[in-house]
Coordinates of C-alpha atoms in Angstrom, one line a residue:
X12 CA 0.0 0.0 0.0
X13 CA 2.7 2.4 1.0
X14 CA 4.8 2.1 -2.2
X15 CA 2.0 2.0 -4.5
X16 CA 1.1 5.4 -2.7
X17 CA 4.3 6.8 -2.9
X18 CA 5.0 5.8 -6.7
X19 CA 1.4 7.7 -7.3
X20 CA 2.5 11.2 -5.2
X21 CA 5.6 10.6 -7.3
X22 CA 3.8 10.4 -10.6
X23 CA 1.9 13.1 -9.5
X24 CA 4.7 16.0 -8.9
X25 CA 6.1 14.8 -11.9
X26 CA 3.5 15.6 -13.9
X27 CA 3.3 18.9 -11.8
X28 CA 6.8 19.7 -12.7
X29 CA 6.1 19.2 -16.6
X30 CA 2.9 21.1 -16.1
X31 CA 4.2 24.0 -14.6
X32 CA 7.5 24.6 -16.8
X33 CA 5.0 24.7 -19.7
X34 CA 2.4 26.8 -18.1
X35 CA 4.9 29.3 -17.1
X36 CA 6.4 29.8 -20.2
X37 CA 2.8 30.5 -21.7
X38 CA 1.9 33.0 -18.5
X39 CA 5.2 34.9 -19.4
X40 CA 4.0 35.1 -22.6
X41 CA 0.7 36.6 -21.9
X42 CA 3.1 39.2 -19.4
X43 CA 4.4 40.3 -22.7
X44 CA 1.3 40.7 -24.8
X45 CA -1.0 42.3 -23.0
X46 CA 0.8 43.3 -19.8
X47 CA -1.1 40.2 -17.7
X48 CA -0.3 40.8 -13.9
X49 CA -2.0 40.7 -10.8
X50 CA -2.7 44.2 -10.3
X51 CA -5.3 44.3 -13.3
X52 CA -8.9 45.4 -12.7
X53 CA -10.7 42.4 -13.5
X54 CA -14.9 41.4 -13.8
X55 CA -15.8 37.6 -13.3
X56 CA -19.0 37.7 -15.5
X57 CA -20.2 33.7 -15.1
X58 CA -23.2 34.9 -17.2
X59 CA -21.5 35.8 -19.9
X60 CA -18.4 32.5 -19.3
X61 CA -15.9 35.4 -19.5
X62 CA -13.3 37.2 -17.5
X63 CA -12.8 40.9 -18.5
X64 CA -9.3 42.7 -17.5
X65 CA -8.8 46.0 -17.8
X66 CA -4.7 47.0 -18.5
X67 CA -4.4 51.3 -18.1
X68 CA -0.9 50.8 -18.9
X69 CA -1.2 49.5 -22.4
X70 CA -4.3 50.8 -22.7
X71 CA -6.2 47.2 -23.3
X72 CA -9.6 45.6 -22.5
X73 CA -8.7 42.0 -22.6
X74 CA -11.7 39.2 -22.9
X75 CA -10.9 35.7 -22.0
X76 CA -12.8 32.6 -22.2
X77 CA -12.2 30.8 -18.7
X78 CA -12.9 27.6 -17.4
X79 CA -12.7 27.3 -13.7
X80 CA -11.0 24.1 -11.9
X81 CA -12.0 25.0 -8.0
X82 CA -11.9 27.2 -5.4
X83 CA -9.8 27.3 -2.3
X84 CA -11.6 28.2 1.1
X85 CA -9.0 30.1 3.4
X86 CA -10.9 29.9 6.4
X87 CA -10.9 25.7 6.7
X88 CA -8.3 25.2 4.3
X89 CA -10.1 23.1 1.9
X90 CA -10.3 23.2 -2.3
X91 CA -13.6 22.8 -3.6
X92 CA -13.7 21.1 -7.1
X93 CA -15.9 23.5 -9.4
X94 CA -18.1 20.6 -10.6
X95 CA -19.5 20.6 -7.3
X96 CA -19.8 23.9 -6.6
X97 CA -23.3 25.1 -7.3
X98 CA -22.4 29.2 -7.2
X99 CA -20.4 27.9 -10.7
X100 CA -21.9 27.6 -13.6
X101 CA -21.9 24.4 -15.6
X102 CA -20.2 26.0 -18.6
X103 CA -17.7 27.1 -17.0
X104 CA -16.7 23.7 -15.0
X105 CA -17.5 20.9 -17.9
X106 CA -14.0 19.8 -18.1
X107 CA -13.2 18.9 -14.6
X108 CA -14.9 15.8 -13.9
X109 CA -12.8 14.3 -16.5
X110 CA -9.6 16.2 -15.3
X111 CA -10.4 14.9 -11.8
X112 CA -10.3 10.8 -12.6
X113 CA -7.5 11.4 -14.0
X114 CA -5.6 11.9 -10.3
X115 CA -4.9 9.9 -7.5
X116 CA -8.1 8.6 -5.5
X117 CA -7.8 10.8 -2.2
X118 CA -8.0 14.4 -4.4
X119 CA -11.1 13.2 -6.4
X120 CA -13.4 13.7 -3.2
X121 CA -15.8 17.0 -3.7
X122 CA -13.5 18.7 -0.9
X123 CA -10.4 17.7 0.2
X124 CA -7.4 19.5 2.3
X125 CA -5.1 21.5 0.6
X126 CA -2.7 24.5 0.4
X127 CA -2.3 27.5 -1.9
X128 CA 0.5 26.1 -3.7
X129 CA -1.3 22.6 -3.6
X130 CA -4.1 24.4 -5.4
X131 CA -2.0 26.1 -8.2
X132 CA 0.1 22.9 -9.2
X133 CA -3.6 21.4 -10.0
X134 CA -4.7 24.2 -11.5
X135 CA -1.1 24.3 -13.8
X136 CA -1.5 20.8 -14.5
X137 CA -5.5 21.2 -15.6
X138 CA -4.2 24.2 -17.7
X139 CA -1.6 22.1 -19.2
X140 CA -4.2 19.5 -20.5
X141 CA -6.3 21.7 -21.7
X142 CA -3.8 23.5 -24.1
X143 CA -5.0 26.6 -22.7
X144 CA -2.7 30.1 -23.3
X145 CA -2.1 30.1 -19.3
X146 CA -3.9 30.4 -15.7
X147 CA -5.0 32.9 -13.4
X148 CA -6.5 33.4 -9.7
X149 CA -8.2 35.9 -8.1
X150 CA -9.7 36.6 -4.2
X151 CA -13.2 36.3 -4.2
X152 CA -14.2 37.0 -0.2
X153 CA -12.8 34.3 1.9
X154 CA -12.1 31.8 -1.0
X155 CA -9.6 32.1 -4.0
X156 CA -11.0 31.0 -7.7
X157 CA -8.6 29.0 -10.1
X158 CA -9.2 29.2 -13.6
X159 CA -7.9 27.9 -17.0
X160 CA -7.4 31.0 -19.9
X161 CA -8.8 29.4 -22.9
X162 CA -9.4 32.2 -25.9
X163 CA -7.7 35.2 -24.9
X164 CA -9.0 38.4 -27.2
X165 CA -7.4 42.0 -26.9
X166 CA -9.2 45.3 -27.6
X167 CA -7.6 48.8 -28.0
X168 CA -10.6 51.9 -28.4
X169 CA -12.6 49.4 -28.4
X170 CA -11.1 47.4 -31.9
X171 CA -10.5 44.0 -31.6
X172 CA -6.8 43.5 -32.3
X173 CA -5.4 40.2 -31.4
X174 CA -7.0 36.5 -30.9
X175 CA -5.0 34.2 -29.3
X176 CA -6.3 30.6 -29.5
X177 CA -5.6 28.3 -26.5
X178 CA -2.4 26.8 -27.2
X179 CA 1.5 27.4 -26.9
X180 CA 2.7 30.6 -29.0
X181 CA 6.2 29.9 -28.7
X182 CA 8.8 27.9 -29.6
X183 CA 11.6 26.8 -26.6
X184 CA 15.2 27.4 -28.1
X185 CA 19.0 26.3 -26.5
X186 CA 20.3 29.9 -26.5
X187 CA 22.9 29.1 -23.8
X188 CA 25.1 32.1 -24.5
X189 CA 22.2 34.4 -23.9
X190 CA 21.6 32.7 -20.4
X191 CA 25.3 33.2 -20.0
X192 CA 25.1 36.9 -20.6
X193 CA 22.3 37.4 -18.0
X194 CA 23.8 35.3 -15.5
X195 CA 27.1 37.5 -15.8
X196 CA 24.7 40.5 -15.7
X197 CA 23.0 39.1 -12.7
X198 CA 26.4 38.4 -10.8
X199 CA 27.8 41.9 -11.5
X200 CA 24.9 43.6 -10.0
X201 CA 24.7 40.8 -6.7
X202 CA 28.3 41.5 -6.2
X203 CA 27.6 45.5 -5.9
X204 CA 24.2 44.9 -3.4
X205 CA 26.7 42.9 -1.4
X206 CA 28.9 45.1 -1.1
X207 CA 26.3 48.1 -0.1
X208 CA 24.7 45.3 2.4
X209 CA 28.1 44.8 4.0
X210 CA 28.7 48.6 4.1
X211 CA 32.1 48.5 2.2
X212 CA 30.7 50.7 0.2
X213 CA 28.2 53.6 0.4
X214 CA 24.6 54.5 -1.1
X215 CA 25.8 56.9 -3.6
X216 CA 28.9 54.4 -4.9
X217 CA 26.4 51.6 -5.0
X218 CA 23.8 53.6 -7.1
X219 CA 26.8 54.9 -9.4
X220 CA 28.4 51.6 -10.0
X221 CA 25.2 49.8 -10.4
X222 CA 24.6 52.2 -13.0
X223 CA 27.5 51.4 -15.3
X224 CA 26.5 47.8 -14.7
X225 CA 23.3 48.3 -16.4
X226 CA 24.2 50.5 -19.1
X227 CA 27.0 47.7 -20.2
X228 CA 24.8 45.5 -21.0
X229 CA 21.3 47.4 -21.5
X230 CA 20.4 48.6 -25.1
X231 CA 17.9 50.4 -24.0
X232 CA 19.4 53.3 -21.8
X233 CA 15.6 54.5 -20.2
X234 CA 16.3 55.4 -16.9
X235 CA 13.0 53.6 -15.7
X236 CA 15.0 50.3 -16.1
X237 CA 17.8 51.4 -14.0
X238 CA 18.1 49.2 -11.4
X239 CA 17.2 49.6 -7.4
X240 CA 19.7 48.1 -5.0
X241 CA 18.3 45.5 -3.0
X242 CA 19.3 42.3 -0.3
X243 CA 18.7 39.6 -0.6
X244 CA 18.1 39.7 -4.4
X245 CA 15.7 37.7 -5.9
X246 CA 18.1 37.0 -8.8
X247 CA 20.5 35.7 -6.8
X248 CA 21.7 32.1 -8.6
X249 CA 21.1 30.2 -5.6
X250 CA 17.7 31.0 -5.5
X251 CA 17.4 30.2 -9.3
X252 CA 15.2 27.1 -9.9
X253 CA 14.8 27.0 -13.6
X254 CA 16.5 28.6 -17.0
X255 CA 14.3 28.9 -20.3
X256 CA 15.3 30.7 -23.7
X257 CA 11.7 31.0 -26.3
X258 CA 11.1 32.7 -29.3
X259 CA 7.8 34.3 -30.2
X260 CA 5.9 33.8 -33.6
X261 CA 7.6 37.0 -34.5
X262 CA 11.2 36.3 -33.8
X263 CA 11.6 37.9 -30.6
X264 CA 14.3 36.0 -28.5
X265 CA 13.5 35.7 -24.5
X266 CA 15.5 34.7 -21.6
X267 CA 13.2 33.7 -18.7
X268 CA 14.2 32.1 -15.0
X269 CA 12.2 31.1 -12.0
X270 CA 13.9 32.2 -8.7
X271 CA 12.6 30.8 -5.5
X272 CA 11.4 34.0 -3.2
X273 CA 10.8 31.5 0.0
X274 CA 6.9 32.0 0.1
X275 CA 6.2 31.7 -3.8
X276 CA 7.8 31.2 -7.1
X277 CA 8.3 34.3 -9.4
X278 CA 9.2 34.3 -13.0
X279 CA 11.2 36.7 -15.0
X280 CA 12.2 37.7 -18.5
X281 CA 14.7 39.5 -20.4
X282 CA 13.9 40.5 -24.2
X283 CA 17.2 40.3 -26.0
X284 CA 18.4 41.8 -29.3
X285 CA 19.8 38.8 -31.4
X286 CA 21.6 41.5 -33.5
X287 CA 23.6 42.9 -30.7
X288 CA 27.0 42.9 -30.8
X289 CA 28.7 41.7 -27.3
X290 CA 27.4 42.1 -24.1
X291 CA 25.1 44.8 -24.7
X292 CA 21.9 43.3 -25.8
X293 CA 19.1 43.7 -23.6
X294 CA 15.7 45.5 -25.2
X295 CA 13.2 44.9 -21.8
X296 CA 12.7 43.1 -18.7
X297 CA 9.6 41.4 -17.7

């Protein structure tokens, strides 16, 4: 019984840890697009099976289809599947009974214990299987709603401009030298917030050689990007869990890494010039 148990928890987080290298990769993507972060205004319209974010900084209305795997109640610390939910609407939860025989026995039950990050490795992995362009979740009162992005369409002034079909929109490359280049940028700026942190050398020093850091390997010189010194840093290597180089459909070349920030997992990504000549090659940072 034991091993039988544990070789089903194992196949489990396995298929968790495929599920959520993809899934990231497609919710970075969707950071790039349209700007997708948590700080959107949002409307969860279960009448009309859509999610409606509005994103003042790109100036976007963006509609997605959603289907909705569960909520998670933070008061008893218990994830409801959305199947048996009846505040969801059947539209919207039609793919989870089948998603739910597909795991092991003691998470098919209606309710069941969990955790936050219990609840968003399930969600990744229904995601996954449903080819869909990425996840989201949002606080609803004492509970949190996980949900699948499905068809993903962008207005600007009220023009439909983009439709983005639930599946993968980019292609995973081995572009080790670009990791290279932001790991060496990453270590040049650690070793300058160490040295601030240790007090070897002072505010003004720190902000001046951080600077020159940046602008060695920054095309784009905009002063917004310049940046802030910190401790401990989040791109730290240590913390660094994962390395990932994609392209988009239209050739743009991204470095992206998950760093572990001790509570939750973060991702990040660097746009880089392909065209660039040595070190200098960085366009943006998401």
């Amino acid at each position: 019984m034991f091993s039988f148990f544990s070789n089903g928890q194992s196949d489990l987080e396995n298929r968790f840890s495929e599920a959520n290298s993809d899934m990231n990769l497609r919710n970075m993507y969707q950071r790039i697009i349209w700007n997708m972060q948590p700080t959107n205004e949002y409307l969860f319209d279960q009448n009309k099976g859509e999610v409606r974010y509005i994103v003042d900084e790109k100036g976007y209305e963006v509609v997605i289809k959603p289907k909705v795997l569960g909520t998670f109640n933070l008061d008893d610390k218990t994830f409801l599947w959305s199947d048996k939910n009846p505040s969801i609407h059947s539209k919207l939860n039609d793919k989870v009974h089948a998603f739910r025989n597909t795991l092991p026995k003691k998470y098919r039950k209606n309710k069941f214990k969990s955790t936050t990050d219990f609840s968003k490795n399930l969600l990744s992995l229904f995601s996954f299987q449903l080819n869909a362009n990425g996840f989201d979740s949002k606080r609803q009162g004492n509970a949190i709603i996980y949900y699948a992005l499905l068809e993903v369409h962008i207005f600007k002034n009220n023009e439909e401009i983009l439709v983005l079909q639930p599946k993968s929109h980019i292609t995973v490359r081995e572009e080790q030298n670009s990791i290279d280049l932001i790991k060496e940028f990453h270590n040049e700026k650690l070793k300058i917030n160490k040295l601030h942190n240790e007090n070897v050398i002072d505010t003004d020093e720190a902000f001046k050689n951080i600077k020159e850091v940046h602008l060695q390997y920054w095309l784009n010189e905009d002063s917004y990007f310049y940046p802030a010194l910190s401790w401990p840093c989040d791109f730290d290597e240590k913390s660094v869990l994962e390395w990932k180089t994609f392209s988009t459909n239209d050739n743009r070349l991204f470095v992206m890494y998950t760093t572990d920030l001790g509570w939750t997992t973060e991702s990040y990504a660097y746009e880089i010039n392909t065209e660039a000549k040595g070190k200098k090659a960085i366009i943006y940072e998401y």
